[in-house]
Short mmCIF file of C-alpha atoms and ligand atoms in Angstrom, two decimals:
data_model
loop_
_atom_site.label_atom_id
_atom_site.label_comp_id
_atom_site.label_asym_id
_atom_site.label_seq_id
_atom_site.Cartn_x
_atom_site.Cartn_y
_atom_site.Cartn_z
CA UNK A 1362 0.00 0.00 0.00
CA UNK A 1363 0.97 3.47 -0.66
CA UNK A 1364 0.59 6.00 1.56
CA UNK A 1365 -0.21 9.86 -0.71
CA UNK A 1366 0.37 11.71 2.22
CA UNK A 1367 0.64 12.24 5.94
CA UNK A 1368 -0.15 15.31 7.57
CA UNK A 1369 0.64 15.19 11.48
CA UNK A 1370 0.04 18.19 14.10
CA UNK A 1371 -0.48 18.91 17.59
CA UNK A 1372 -3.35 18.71 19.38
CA UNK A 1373 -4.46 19.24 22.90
CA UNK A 1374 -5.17 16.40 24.90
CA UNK A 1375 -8.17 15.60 27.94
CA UNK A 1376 -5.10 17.34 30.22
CA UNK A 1377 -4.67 20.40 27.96
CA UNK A 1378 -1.52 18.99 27.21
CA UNK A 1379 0.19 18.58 23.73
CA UNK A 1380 -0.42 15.73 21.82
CA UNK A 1381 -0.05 13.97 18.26
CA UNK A 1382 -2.45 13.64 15.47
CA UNK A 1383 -1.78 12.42 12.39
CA UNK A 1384 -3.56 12.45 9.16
CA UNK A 1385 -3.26 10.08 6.54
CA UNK A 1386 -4.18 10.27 2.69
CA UNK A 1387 -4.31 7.81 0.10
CA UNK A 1388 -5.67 7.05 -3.65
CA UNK A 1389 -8.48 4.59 -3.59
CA UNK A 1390 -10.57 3.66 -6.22
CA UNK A 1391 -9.93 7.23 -8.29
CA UNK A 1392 -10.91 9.06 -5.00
CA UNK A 1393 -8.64 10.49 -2.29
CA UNK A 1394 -9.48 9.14 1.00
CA UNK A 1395 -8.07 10.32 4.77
CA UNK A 1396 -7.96 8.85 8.13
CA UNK A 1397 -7.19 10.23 11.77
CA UNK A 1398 -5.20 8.83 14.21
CA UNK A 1399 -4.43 10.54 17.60
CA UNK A 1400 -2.48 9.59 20.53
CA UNK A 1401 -2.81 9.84 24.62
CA UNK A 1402 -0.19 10.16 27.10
CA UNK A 1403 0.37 8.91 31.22
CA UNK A 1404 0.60 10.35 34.37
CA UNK A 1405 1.56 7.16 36.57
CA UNK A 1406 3.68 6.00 33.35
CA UNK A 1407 5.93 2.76 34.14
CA UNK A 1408 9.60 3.79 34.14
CA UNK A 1409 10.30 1.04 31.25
CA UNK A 1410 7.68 2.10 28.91
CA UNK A 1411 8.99 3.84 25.45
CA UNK A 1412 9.63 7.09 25.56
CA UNK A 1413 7.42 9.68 25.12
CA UNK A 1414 8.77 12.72 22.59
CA UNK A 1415 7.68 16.46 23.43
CA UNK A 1416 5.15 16.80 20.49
CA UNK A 1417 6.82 19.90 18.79
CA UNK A 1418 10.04 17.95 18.47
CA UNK A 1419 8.16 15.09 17.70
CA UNK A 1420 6.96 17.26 14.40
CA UNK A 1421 10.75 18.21 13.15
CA UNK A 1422 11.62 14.77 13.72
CA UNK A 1423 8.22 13.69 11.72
CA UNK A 1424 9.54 16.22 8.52
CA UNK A 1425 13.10 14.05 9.03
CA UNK A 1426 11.53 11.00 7.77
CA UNK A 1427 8.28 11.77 6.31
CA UNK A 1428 10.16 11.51 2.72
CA UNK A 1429 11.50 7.90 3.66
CA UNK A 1430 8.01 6.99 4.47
CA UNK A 1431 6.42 8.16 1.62
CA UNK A 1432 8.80 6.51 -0.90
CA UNK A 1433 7.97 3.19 0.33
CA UNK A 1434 4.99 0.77 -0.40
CA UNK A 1435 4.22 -1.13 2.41
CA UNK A 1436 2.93 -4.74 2.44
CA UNK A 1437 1.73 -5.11 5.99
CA UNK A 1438 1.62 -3.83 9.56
CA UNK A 1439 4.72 -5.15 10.17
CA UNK A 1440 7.00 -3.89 7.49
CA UNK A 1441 5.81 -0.65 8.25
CA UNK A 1442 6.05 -0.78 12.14
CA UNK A 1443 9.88 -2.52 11.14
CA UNK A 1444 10.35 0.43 9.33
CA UNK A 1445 9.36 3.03 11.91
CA UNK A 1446 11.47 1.02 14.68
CA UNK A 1447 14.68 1.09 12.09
CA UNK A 1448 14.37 4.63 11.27
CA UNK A 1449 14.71 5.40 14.91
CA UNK A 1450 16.97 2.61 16.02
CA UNK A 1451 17.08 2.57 19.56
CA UNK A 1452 15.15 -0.02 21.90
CA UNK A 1453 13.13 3.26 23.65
CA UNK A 1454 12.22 4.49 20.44
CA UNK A 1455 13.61 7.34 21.88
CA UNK A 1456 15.19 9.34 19.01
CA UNK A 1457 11.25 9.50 16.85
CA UNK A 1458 9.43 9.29 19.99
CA UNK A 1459 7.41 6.35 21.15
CA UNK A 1460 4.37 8.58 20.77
CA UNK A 1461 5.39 9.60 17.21
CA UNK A 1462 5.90 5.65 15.93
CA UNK A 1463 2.45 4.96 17.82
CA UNK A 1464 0.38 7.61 16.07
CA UNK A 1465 2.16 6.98 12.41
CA UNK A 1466 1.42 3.04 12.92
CA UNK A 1467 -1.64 4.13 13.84
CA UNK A 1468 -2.59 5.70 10.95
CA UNK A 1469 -0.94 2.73 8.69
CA UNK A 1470 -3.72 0.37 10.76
CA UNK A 1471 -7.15 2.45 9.75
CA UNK A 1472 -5.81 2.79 6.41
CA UNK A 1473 -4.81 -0.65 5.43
CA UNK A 1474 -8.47 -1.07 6.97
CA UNK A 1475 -10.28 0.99 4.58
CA UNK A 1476 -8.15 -0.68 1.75
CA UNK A 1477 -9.16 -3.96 3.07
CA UNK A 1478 -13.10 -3.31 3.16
CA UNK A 1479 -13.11 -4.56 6.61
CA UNK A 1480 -13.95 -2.21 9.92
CA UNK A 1481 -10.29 -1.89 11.98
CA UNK A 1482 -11.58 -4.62 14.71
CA UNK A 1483 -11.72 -7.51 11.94
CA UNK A 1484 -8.26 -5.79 10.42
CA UNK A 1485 -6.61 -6.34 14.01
CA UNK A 1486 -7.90 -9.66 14.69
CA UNK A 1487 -6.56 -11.36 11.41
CA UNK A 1488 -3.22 -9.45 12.02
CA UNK A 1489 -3.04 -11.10 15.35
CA UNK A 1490 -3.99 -14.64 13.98
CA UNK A 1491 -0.79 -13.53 11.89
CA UNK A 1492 0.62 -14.67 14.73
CA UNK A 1493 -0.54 -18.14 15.17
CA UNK A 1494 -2.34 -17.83 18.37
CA UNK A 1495 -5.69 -19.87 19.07
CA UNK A 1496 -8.05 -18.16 21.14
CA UNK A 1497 -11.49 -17.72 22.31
CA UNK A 1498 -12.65 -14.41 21.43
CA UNK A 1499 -14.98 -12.57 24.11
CA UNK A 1500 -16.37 -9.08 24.04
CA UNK A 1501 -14.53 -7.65 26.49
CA UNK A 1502 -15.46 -6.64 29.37
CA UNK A 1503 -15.43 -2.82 30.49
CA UNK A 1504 -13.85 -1.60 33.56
CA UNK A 1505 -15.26 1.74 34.33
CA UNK A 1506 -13.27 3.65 37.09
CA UNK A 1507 -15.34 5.44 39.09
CA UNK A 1508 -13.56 6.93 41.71
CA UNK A 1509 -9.96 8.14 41.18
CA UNK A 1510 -7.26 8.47 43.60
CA UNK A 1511 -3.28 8.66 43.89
CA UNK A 1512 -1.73 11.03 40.85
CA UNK A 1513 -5.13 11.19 39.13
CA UNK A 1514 -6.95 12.62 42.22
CA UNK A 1515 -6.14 16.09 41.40
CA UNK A 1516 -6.84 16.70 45.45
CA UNK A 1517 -4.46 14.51 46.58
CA UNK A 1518 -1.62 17.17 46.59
CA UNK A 1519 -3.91 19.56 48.35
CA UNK A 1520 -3.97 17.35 50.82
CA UNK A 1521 -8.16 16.30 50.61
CA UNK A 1522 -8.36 13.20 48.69
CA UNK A 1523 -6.88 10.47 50.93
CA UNK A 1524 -7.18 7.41 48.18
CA UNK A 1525 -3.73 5.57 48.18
CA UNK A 1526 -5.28 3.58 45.31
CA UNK A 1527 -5.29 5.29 41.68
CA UNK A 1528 -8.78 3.54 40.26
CA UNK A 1529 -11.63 2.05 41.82
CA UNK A 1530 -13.55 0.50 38.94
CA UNK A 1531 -16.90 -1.60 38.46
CA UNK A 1532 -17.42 -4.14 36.35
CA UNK A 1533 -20.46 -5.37 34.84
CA UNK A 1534 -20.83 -8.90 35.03
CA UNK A 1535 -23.43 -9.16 31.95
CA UNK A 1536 -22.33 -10.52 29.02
CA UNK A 1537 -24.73 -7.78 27.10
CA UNK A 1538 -22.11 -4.76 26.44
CA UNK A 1539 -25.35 -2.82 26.07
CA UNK A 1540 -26.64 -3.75 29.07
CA UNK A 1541 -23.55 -3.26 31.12
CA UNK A 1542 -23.27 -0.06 29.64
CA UNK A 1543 -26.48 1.28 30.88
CA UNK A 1544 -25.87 -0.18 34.18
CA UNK A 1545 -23.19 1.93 34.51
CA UNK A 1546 -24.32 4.64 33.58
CA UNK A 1547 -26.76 4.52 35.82
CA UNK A 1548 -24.69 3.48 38.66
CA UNK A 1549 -22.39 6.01 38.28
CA UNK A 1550 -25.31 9.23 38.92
CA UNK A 1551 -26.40 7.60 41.70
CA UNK A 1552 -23.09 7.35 43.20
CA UNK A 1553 -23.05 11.67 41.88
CA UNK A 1554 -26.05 12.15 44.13
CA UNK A 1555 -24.88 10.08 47.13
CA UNK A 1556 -21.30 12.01 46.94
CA UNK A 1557 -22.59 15.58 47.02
CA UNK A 1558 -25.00 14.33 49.94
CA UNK A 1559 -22.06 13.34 51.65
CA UNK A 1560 -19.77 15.68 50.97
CA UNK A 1561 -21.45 18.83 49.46
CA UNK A 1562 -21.69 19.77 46.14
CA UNK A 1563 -18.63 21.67 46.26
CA UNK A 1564 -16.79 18.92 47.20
CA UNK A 1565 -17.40 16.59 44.65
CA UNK A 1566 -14.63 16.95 41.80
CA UNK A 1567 -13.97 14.91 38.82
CA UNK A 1568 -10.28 13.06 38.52
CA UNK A 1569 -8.44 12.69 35.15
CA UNK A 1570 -10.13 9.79 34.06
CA UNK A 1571 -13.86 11.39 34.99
CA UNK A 1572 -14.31 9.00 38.38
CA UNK A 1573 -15.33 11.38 41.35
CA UNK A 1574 -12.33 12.84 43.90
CA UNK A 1575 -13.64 14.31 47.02
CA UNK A 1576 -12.29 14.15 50.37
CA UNK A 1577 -12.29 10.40 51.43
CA UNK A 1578 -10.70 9.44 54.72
CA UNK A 1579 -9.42 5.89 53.13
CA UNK A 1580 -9.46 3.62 50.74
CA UNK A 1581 -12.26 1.77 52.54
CA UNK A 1582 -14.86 4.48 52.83
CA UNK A 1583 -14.55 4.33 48.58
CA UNK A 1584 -14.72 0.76 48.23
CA UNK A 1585 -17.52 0.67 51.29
CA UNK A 1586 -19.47 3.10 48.93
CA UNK A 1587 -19.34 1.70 45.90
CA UNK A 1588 -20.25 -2.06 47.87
CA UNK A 1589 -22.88 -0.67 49.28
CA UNK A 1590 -24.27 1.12 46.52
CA UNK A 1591 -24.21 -2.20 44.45
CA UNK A 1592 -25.92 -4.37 46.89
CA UNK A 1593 -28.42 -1.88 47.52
CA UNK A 1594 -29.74 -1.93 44.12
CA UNK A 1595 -28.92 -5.77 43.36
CA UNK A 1596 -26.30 -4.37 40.66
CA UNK A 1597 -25.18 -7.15 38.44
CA UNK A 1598 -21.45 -5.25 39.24
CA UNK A 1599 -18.03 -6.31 40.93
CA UNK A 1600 -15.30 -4.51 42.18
CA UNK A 1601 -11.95 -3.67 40.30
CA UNK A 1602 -8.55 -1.77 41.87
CA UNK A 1603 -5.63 -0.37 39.76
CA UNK A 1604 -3.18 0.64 42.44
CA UNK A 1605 -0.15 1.79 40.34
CA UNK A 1606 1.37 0.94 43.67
CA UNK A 1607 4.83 2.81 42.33
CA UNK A 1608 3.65 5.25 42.44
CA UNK A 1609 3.09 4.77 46.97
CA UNK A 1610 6.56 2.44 47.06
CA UNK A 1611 8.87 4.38 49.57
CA UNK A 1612 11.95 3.82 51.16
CA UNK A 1613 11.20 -0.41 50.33
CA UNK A 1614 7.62 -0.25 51.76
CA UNK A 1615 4.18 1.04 50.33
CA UNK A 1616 2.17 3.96 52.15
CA UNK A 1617 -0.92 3.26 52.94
CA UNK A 1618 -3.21 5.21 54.91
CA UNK A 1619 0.15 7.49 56.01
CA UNK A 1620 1.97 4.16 57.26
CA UNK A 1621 4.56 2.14 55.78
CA UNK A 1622 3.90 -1.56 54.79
CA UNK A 1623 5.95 -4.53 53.75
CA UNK A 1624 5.00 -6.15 50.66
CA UNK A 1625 3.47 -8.70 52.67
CA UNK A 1626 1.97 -6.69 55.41
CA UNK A 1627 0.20 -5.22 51.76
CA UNK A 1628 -0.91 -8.45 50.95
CA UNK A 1629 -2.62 -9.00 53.93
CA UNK A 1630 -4.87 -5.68 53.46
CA UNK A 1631 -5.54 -6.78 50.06
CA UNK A 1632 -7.00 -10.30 50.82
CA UNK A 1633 -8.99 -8.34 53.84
CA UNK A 1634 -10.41 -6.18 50.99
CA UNK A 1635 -10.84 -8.38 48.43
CA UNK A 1636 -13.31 -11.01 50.95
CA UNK A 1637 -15.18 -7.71 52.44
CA UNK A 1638 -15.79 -5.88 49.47
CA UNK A 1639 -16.20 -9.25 46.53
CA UNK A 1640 -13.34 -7.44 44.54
CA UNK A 1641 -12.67 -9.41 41.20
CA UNK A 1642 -9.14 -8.20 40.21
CA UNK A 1643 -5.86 -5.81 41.09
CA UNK A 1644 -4.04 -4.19 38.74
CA UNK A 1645 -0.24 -2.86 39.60
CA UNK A 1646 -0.47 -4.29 43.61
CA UNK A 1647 3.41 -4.14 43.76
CA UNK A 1648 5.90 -2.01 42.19
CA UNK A 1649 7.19 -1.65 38.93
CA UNK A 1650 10.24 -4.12 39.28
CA UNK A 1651 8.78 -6.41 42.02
CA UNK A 1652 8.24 -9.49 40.18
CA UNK A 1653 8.47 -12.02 43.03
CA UNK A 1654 5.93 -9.97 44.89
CA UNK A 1655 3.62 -10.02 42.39
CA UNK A 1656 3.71 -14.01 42.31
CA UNK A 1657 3.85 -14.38 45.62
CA UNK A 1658 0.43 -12.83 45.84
CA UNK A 1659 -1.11 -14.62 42.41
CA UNK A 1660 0.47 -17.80 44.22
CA UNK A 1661 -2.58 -17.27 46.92
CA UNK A 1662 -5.56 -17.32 44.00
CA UNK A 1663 -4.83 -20.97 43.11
CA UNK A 1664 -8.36 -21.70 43.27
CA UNK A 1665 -10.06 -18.71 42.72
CA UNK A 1666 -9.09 -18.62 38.38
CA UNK A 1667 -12.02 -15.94 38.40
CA UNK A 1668 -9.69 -13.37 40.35
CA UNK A 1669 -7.43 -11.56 37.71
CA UNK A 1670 -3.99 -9.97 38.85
CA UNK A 1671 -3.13 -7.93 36.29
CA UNK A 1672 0.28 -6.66 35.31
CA UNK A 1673 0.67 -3.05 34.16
CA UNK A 1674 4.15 -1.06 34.93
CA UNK A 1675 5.59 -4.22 35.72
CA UNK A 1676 5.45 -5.56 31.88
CA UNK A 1677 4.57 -2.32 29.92
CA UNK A 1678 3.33 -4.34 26.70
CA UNK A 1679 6.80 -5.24 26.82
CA UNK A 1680 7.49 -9.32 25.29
CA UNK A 1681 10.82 -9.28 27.27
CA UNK A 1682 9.22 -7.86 30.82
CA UNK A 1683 6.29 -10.42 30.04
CA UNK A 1684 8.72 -13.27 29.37
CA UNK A 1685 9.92 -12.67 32.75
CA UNK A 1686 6.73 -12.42 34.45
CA UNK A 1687 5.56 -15.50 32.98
CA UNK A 1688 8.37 -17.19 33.76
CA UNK A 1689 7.82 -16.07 37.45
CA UNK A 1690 4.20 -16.75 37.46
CA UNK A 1691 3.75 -12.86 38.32
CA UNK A 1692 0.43 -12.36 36.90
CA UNK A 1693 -2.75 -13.88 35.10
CA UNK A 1694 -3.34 -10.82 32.52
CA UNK A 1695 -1.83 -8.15 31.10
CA UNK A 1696 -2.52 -4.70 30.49
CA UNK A 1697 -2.16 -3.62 26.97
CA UNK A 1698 -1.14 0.24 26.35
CA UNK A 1699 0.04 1.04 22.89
CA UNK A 1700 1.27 3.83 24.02
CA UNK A 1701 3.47 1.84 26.24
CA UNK A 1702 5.50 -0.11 23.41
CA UNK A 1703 4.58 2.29 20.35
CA UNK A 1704 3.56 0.24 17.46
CA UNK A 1705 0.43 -1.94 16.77
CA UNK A 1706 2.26 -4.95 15.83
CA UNK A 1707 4.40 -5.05 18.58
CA UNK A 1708 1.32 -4.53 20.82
CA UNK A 1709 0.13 -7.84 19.07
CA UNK A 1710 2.74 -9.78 19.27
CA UNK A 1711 2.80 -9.16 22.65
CA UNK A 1712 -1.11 -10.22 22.81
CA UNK A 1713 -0.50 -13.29 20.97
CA UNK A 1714 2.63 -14.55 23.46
CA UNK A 1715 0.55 -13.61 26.47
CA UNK A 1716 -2.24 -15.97 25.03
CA UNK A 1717 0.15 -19.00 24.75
CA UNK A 1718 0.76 -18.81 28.36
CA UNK A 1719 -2.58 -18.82 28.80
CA UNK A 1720 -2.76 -15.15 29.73
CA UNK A 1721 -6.01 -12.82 30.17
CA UNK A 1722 -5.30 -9.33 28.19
CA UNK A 1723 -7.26 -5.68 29.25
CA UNK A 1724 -6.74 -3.05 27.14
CA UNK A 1725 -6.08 0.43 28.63
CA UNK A 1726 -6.20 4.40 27.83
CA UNK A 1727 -4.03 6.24 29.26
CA UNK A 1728 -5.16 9.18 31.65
CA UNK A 1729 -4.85 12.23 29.51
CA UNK A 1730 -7.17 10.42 26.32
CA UNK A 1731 -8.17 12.01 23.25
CA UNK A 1732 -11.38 11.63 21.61
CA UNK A 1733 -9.46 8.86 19.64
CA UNK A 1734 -11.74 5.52 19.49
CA UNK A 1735 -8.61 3.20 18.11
CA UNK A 1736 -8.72 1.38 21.31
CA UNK A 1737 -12.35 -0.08 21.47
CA UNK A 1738 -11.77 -1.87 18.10
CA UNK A 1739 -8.10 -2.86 19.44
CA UNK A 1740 -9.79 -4.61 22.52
CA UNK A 1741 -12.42 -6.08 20.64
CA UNK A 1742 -9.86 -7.33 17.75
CA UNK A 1743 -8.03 -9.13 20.38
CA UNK A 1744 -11.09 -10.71 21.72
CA UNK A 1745 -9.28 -8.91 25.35
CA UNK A 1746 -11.01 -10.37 28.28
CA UNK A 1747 -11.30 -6.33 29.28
CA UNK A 1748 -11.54 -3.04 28.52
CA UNK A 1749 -10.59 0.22 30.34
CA UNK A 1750 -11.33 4.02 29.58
CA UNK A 1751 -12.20 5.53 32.79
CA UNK A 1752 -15.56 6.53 34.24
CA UNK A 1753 -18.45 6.33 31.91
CA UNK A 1754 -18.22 10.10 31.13
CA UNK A 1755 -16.42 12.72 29.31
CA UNK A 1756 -16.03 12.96 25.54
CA UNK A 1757 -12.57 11.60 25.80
CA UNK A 1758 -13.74 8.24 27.69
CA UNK A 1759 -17.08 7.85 25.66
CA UNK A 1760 -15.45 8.18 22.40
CA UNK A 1761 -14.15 4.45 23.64
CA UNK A 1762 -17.65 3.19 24.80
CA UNK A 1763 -19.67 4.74 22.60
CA UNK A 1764 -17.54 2.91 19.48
CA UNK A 1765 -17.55 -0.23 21.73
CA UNK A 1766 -21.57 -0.21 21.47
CA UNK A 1767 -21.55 0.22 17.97
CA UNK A 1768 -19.09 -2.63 17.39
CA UNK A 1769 -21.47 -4.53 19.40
CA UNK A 1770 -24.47 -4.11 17.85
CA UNK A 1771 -22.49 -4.48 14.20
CA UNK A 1772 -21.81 -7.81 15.60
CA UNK A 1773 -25.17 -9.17 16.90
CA UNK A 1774 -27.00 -7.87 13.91
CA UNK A 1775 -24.86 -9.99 12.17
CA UNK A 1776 -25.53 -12.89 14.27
C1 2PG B 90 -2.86 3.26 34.51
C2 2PG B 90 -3.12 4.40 33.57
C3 2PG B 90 -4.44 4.41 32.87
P1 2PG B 90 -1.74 6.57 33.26
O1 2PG B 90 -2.10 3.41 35.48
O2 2PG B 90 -3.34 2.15 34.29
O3 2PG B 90 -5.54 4.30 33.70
O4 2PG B 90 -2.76 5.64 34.08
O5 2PG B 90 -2.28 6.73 31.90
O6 2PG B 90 -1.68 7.87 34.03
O7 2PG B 90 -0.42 5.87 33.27
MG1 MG B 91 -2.28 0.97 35.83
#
């Protein structure tokens, strides 16, 4: 395929920061067709993801190589993305920018799409049967975080939000996207109202990711909310946690509640929350590089294959950090952030190993989002057991949702 063209500029993200878009042009059929990509960025970003290129340098470095790219034809995602990862030549992708690569490979995705006749999802899942993986395909599930702690409090360094944890999420446990959509939906204004009756209206804020911040006293008093909110109603809805916990590791130990707590001393407080409040998975319990931990603590679910420990800073969509977590039986599912390895076919391959070993995959947004939808077909390409793009609220996070329901019904109409 031939790419005609390939405008890219910046763009401000759910953060008002700068960001990438990129717009690509090609001949099809006599007419001139177009397709636009755009890419998010991290707060609580792992310290081994790829890096991420300050978007104005990111454009000189773009008019370096645009020529190269335009010269070529391309037979697939992966002679592209090959190309991208020589031009730059380094392992971090840092001399083009992880975020650069991303948005560019990207843009090669929806347009080999549109060439293809097919809608992205089915483009994605035959490039990841490229990869000779057998799988059951599910629609994934979404995680919607609800309340937001840690870094994407926006309180927390005021010294008013109290949440150690970064996301407490519910998931529906319907296998009707539609259904759990609503449901959360609705849950969510309730949990609004009850919030400003607690707190005041005043109070109530949104985080990053559109989950309420307001003053909590603990982690508990968020999870006892949402638990109690569920049960009230009869909520077909379970409890999810992304800690980021490197983002509390200090001097060796984790803060929690304004103490310090061994990994194991952690452990404990997670299996007390987990039985009191039915929670269904952990993302991120240890930090970044604490592999052992991280099995240690999977190494208590033996019989519970339902609960998912799910690996996010600690593999970074990385197949070398995932190699070693498997290895160490550190996890049961892996987080998937393009933004985190910086080209779609890497991001597969990674998929497709993590499936040998039997691995659960979630796909993620990252905290500052743009109203980019790439990720809904991505998840449902990859038949990932879940999906995650914050509360059900915002542009930025509905964009994902909203495409997810429409892949849905495209499905079952079909059906
Ligand atoms: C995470 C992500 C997304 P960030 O920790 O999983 O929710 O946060 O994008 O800030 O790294
Ligand atoms: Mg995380």
């Amino acid at each position: 395929m031939r790419i005609k063209d390939i405008h890219l500029k910046v763009i401000l993200d759910s953060r008002g920061q700068s960001t990438l878009e990129a717009e690509f042009f090609a001949e099809l059929k006599g007419e001139t067709k177009s397709v636009i990509s755009s890419v998010p960025s991290g707060k609580s970003k792992g310290s081994y993801e790829v890096v991420f290129l300050e978007p104005q340098l990111a454009l000189e470095k773009f008019d370096q190589v645009k020529e190269k790219i335009l010269a070529r034809d391309f037979v697939s995602q992966k002679e592209f993305d090959d190309f991208l990862i020589s031009l730059d030549g380094t392992s971090s992708k840092k001399i083009l920018g992880g975020n650069l690569i991303l948005v560019l490979s990207m843009g090669f995705a929806r347009l080999s799409a549109l060439f293809q006749g097919i809608p992205l999802y089915q483009y994605l899942r035959k490039e990841l049967e490229g990869f000779e993986v057998s799988f059951i395909p599910v629609f994934p599930f979404p995680f919607f975080n609800v309340i937001n702690g840690g870094a994407h409090s926006g309180l927390r360094n005021e010294g008013k939000n109290f949440l150690d944890f970064q996301e407490f999420q519910i998931i529906p446990q319907v296998k009707d996207y539609s259904v759990g959509l609503s449901v959360a939906q609705e849950f969510y204004k309730k949990l609004q109202r009850f919030l400003e009756e607690k707190f005041s209206k005043d109070q109530v804020f949104l985080g990053d990711e559109a989950g309420f911040s307001c003053p909590f006293s603990s982690n508990e008093e968020a999870l006892e909310i949402i638990f109690e909110l569920i049960k009230k109603a009869h909520y077909p809805l379970k409890i999810g946690l992304d800690i980021a916990a490197s983002q509390i590791f200090e001097k060796g130990g984790y803060r929690i509640g304004g103490k310090l707590l061994s990994s194991s001393q952690l452990a404990d407080y997670y299996k007390d929350l987990i039985n009191r409040y039915e929670i269904i998975s952990i993302e991120d319990p240890f930090f970044e590089d604490s592999f052992d931990d991280f099995s240690n603590f999977l190494s208590l679910f033996k019989d519970a294959s339902n609960f998912l420990v799910i690996a996010d800073d600690l593999t970074v969509t990385n197949k070398e950090r995932l190699t070693t977590a498997i290895t160490k039986k550190s996890a049961n599912a892996i987080l998937i952030k393009l933004t985190q390895i910086g080209t779609v076919s890497e991001a597969l391959e990674v998929v497709a190993f993590a499936y040998k070993n039997n691995w659960k995959a979630v796909v993620s947004h990252r905290s500052g989002e743009t109203l980019d939808d790439f990720i809904a077909d991505f998840a449902v390409g990859i038949g990932a057991w879940g999906i995650k793009a914050g509360a059900p609220a915002k542009p930025e996070r509905m964009a994902k949702y909203y495409r997810l329901l429409e892949i849905w019904q495209e499905i079952n109409q079909k059906s």
